[in-house]
Amino acid sequence: MSLPALYLEEIDALSRKISQAQPIDILQFCANHFHGRLEAERNQHLASQSSTSLSSMVNPFAMASDTFPGTFGGFGGGPFDGSRDAIREEEEELHSPTAPTFKPQFSMGGMGGRPGSSGSGRRTHSPSGGGGGGPRRPMHVAGSPFLSPSGGSHLGPPSAGQDFPSNYNRNRRTSVSAESLVPTTSDDEWSPPIHPKTSDQMNRLRAAVSNNFLFAHLDEEQDSQVLHALVEKPIPNKGMRVITQGDVGDYFYVVEKGDFDIYVNSAGRMMPGPDGMGKRVTSIGPGGSFGELALMYNAPRAATVISTSSDNILWALDRVTFRRILMENTFKRRRMYEAFLEEIPLLSSLITSERSKIADALDTETFEAGAIIIREGDPGDRFYFIEQGVAEVHKSSQPGGYVRTLNKGDYFGELALLNDAPRAATIVAKSKVKVAYLGKAGFQRLLGPVADIMRRNDPRLGEGVDPLAGPGGFDGSIDVMQGPFGMGRPVEV
Amino acid sequence: MEIHGLAHAAQLPTPPPDALDDEDMIISEPADVVAVANAEPPPKAVEDCHKVKILGMGTFSEVWLVSPKREQKPETLYALKQLRKADVIRLKQVEHVQNEKSILELCRHHPFITTIFESWQDRSSLYILLEYAPGGEMFGYLRRAQRFDYPVAQFYAAELTLVLVFLHNHGVVYRDLKPENIMIDARGHVKLVDFGFAKVVGDRETYTLCGTPEYLSPEVIQSKGHSKAVDWWALGVLIYEMVLGYPPFYAESPMGIYKKIVDARITFPTWLPPNIRDIVQRLCTKDLSARLGNMKGGGFEVMQHPFFNGIDWRELESQKHKGPLIPQLRFPGDTQYFENYEPQELSADSTYPDSMLAEHDHLFRNF
């Protein structure tokens, strides 16, 4: 039995390429070759088809005209009423069950590859590829039960398509996942690795990561732990590969000393052979960084990085350490917030899930020593905890002004949640102070008015007494500060 | 507006097949695809299954269309998910796989979640026998249509909102909402699949980064700890993608996507109806105290958004009417709505040698 001529042509072409390139990984080379061939062929096919008629295609989808009950007749007379083959769409022919070169389904280009493979053959679906001038009409007719009150049932601008991004990759998307991490319990304390650095080195590192959004939101403790965890990695020679495109990635790198070139091979991974690294796209020197995606999850490296000088020094940080530092800190802080919240009489009726919601939404702010956190007489709209540092309460009515000192865990301004009375005192940072806060609006969005929360399980309700009404209730102006001061004591301000 | 259906949704059983509205069935639809319940008991071993075709492939699993070997017509079809133990261990997904099975069992019989029938294991693989949704992924319909009209997007978003409300009421966060994980059943309703990242979190936050780049929320990207609110963010992304054909945050590289998500700035074409724009903006809100679905009313608040005006929630969850897009099946077992996959030869990494079994197999003891 003789083989098809087309096949022999392809095999010959492949053989020539193999003898040219002398690849080490034969299978990979062949796969890449045919992948590229298929893509070229499909693109060519697309280009040749874009101007032909879209008629006589079989729509594999049933019309939805029979799917909505009742009032479909309201659309009668419309151009899409009834007759099934009146509905077409621009990409129909690519997927027609009757077309010989494509699989009988909308197979995303019919590559049949694994999801998440580079799948370039699937670009038959790209808006630029499929977006000829054909009628753009989804394969259904909208029925009335889902009619929008805002008007017509159809979306879309008069000339839909013009605003469709041409560079959006429409392939199936693969899920990603980092290693599963569970916070350590208190009796099994985890401490992050510390690799000593000079303060110069610390400053350089801080500058290097400061505009990276994975680091930008870290608090001071996380920031310093992360920087301390970076480990020195000398790259003694020129021409050493630090990361290889397509390989798994576990480390993020900051350049301390030396120069590196970055190469990208359009095949998505480094290939064997002299040009295997692909094109040089940029280079990186001291203060630069690369490989940050590895801090999120294990994804194939997007580029190859190679040293171009000798005596280079890199700082490396692995994903699990990075994520663990962030998690342990966040976890501890969360539990601390929840403990703080439990101390507030005003919020004593919150159930666990409500406290955790509030803890979830707390924001932090840092004040330098001497800064005023809230000012007496100002309108109040947030309540605060002291997370770190020491602050003082001052009142104008008090001789000398000083009232008391606030430490970690103390809170103030919670009456702002209840009413709009002006602040009854001024709070000044004595050291650097970090506060966690939540605004009244945010609190109410999450849990509703505090007044309702206070009312709901107050025993006096049974006696017909509203704890918020009359003497003895919180009216925001009473200075309730009797009893010993200390952790968790309220200051009504 | 009908919202009483919600409390009901938490324990809603699948309506018996005879309760379905037969009148608006389309002729080409084989009845047996719908009526799984009256068939023989489902198979309990891979030897009892005839493998028809691969429906999908993941990094450590394959999903097969199977029919039980001993069965008379009409044949019942199932989707069999096969997970390779070696890859599950290598990719550190043991916990996720356990979660998947136990949460699917928790959600058994929810109308919009794929039903788990059986699960078992053999020496090298884990198996989950699932309901088969012959319409394939919503993803295919969406890419084909480029965009869904408002009523179509509204319908799917509403069914998925009921799913999220149900899951969240059970303390479950789903974490991988996207068109690729939403199947369309024979009557055009959604079936959520792939619970690999679902987790029982209750009221607590969780830390493992997982999901799909375009659908991740800012708090996941920034490792701030995340909770059920991530599903509402993802619903916003999904609505946007359904009505516009592309997600609100995209870029050439994953890091580019993440930067945009963390900035949380979304652009809308001017012609987009304000209700759509508004619900997307409210769901895709970085501030957790202002994200729709995460506030006082929870999922109810999502259901009450004007985007859903006209939805009768009770009718929706009872599946009284068919969905807007109905797969047209030419014969039972027609898989035209699925991609073609070639069975892969197992790589060396996927073999499960005795040494690995001895060390790790106890992890699957309860599967």
PDB file of N, CA and C in Angstrom, chain A residues 197-211 227 230 254-257 286-289 313 315:
ATOM      1  N   LYS A 197      22.228  39.845  56.354  1.00  0.00           N
ATOM      2  CA  LYS A 197      22.573  40.799  55.301  1.00  0.00           C
ATOM      3  C   LYS A 197      22.992  42.107  55.943  1.00  0.00           C
ATOM      4  N   THR A 198      23.816  42.836  55.262  1.00  0.00           N
ATOM      5  CA  THR A 198      24.164  44.164  55.756  1.00  0.00           C
ATOM      6  C   THR A 198      22.979  45.095  55.509  1.00  0.00           C
ATOM      7  N   SER A 199      22.984  46.218  56.199  1.00  0.00           N
ATOM      8  CA  SER A 199      21.850  47.124  56.009  1.00  0.00           C
ATOM      9  C   SER A 199      21.859  47.699  54.599  1.00  0.00           C
ATOM     10  N   ASP A 200      23.050  47.828  54.015  1.00  0.00           N
ATOM     11  CA  ASP A 200      23.128  48.246  52.615  1.00  0.00           C
ATOM     12  C   ASP A 200      22.421  47.250  51.713  1.00  0.00           C
ATOM     13  N   GLN A 201      22.736  45.972  51.974  1.00  0.00           N
ATOM     14  CA  GLN A 201      22.103  44.929  51.163  1.00  0.00           C
ATOM     15  C   GLN A 201      20.588  44.940  51.346  1.00  0.00           C
ATOM     16  N   MET A 202      20.167  45.096  52.613  1.00  0.00           N
ATOM     17  CA  MET A 202      18.724  45.152  52.884  1.00  0.00           C
ATOM     18  C   MET A 202      18.084  46.289  52.112  1.00  0.00           C
ATOM     19  N   ASN A 203      18.722  47.455  52.141  1.00  0.00           N
ATOM     20  CA  ASN A 203      18.149  48.602  51.451  1.00  0.00           C
ATOM     21  C   ASN A 203      18.072  48.380  49.947  1.00  0.00           C
ATOM     22  N   ARG A 204      19.128  47.783  49.425  1.00  0.00           N
ATOM     23  CA  ARG A 204      19.113  47.521  47.978  1.00  0.00           C
ATOM     24  C   ARG A 204      17.998  46.533  47.623  1.00  0.00           C
ATOM     25  N   LEU A 205      17.861  45.507  48.479  1.00  0.00           N
ATOM     26  CA  LEU A 205      16.817  44.519  48.212  1.00  0.00           C
ATOM     27  C   LEU A 205      15.435  45.153  48.296  1.00  0.00           C
ATOM     28  N   ARG A 206      15.283  45.987  49.319  1.00  0.00           N
ATOM     29  CA  ARG A 206      13.975  46.629  49.494  1.00  0.00           C
ATOM     30  C   ARG A 206      13.633  47.474  48.277  1.00  0.00           C
ATOM     31  N   ALA A 207      14.631  48.191  47.795  1.00  0.00           N
ATOM     32  CA  ALA A 207      14.407  49.019  46.608  1.00  0.00           C
ATOM     33  C   ALA A 207      14.079  48.144  45.401  1.00  0.00           C
ATOM     34  N   ALA A 208      14.757  47.001  45.323  1.00  0.00           N
ATOM     35  CA  ALA A 208      14.563  46.142  44.154  1.00  0.00           C
ATOM     36  C   ALA A 208      13.140  45.580  44.085  1.00  0.00           C
ATOM     37  N   VAL A 209      12.547  45.298  45.243  1.00  0.00           N
ATOM     38  CA  VAL A 209      11.217  44.695  45.215  1.00  0.00           C
ATOM     39  C   VAL A 209      10.092  45.696  45.467  1.00  0.00           C
ATOM     40  N   SER A 210      10.467  46.946  45.730  1.00  0.00           N
ATOM     41  CA  SER A 210       9.454  47.897  46.206  1.00  0.00           C
ATOM     42  C   SER A 210       8.347  48.150  45.178  1.00  0.00           C
ATOM     43  N   ASN A 211       8.695  48.118  43.903  1.00  0.00           N
ATOM     44  CA  ASN A 211       7.615  48.404  42.958  1.00  0.00           C
ATOM     45  C   ASN A 211       6.998  47.131  42.379  1.00  0.00           C
ATOM     46  N   LEU A 227      12.638  39.781  53.267  1.00  0.00           N
ATOM     47  CA  LEU A 227      13.971  40.199  52.834  1.00  0.00           C
ATOM     48  C   LEU A 227      15.069  39.382  53.527  1.00  0.00           C
ATOM     49  N   LEU A 230      15.709  35.917  51.871  1.00  0.00           N
ATOM     50  CA  LEU A 230      16.404  35.803  50.585  1.00  0.00           C
ATOM     51  C   LEU A 230      17.802  35.232  50.830  1.00  0.00           C
ATOM     52  N   VAL A 254      16.674  38.208  42.743  1.00  0.00           N
ATOM     53  CA  VAL A 254      17.043  39.618  42.650  1.00  0.00           C
ATOM     54  C   VAL A 254      18.537  39.663  42.332  1.00  0.00           C
ATOM     55  N   VAL A 255      18.918  40.518  41.383  1.00  0.00           N
ATOM     56  CA  VAL A 255      20.332  40.624  41.020  1.00  0.00           C
ATOM     57  C   VAL A 255      21.041  41.581  41.980  1.00  0.00           C
ATOM     58  N   GLU A 256      22.044  41.077  42.664  1.00  0.00           N
ATOM     59  CA  GLU A 256      22.861  41.915  43.533  1.00  0.00           C
ATOM     60  C   GLU A 256      24.052  42.450  42.731  1.00  0.00           C
ATOM     61  N   LYS A 257      24.621  41.582  41.926  1.00  0.00           N
ATOM     62  CA  LYS A 257      25.836  41.969  41.200  1.00  0.00           C
ATOM     63  C   LYS A 257      25.897  41.160  39.913  1.00  0.00           C
ATOM     64  N   PRO A 286      22.197  44.835  38.159  1.00  0.00           N
ATOM     65  CA  PRO A 286      21.980  44.953  39.610  1.00  0.00           C
ATOM     66  C   PRO A 286      20.686  45.711  39.923  1.00  0.00           C
ATOM     67  N   GLY A 287      19.931  45.199  40.885  1.00  0.00           N
ATOM     68  CA  GLY A 287      18.662  45.832  41.249  1.00  0.00           C
ATOM     69  C   GLY A 287      17.485  45.270  40.486  1.00  0.00           C
ATOM     70  N   GLY A 288      17.783  44.556  39.413  1.00  0.00           N
ATOM     71  CA  GLY A 288      16.699  43.935  38.651  1.00  0.00           C
ATOM     72  C   GLY A 288      16.269  42.624  39.296  1.00  0.00           C
ATOM     73  N   SER A 289      15.139  42.117  38.862  1.00  0.00           N
ATOM     74  CA  SER A 289      14.664  40.854  39.422  1.00  0.00           C
ATOM     75  C   SER A 289      13.936  40.070  38.350  1.00  0.00           C
ATOM     76  N   ILE A 313      26.242  37.764  41.671  1.00  0.00           N
ATOM     77  CA  ILE A 313      25.560  37.347  42.901  1.00  0.00           C
ATOM     78  C   ILE A 313      24.060  37.600  42.758  1.00  0.00           C
ATOM     79  N   TRP A 315      20.163  37.013  44.773  1.00  0.00           N
ATOM     80  CA  TRP A 315      19.432  36.644  45.981  1.00  0.00           C
ATOM     81  C   TRP A 315      18.233  35.827  45.539  1.00  0.00           C
TER      82      TRP A 315
END
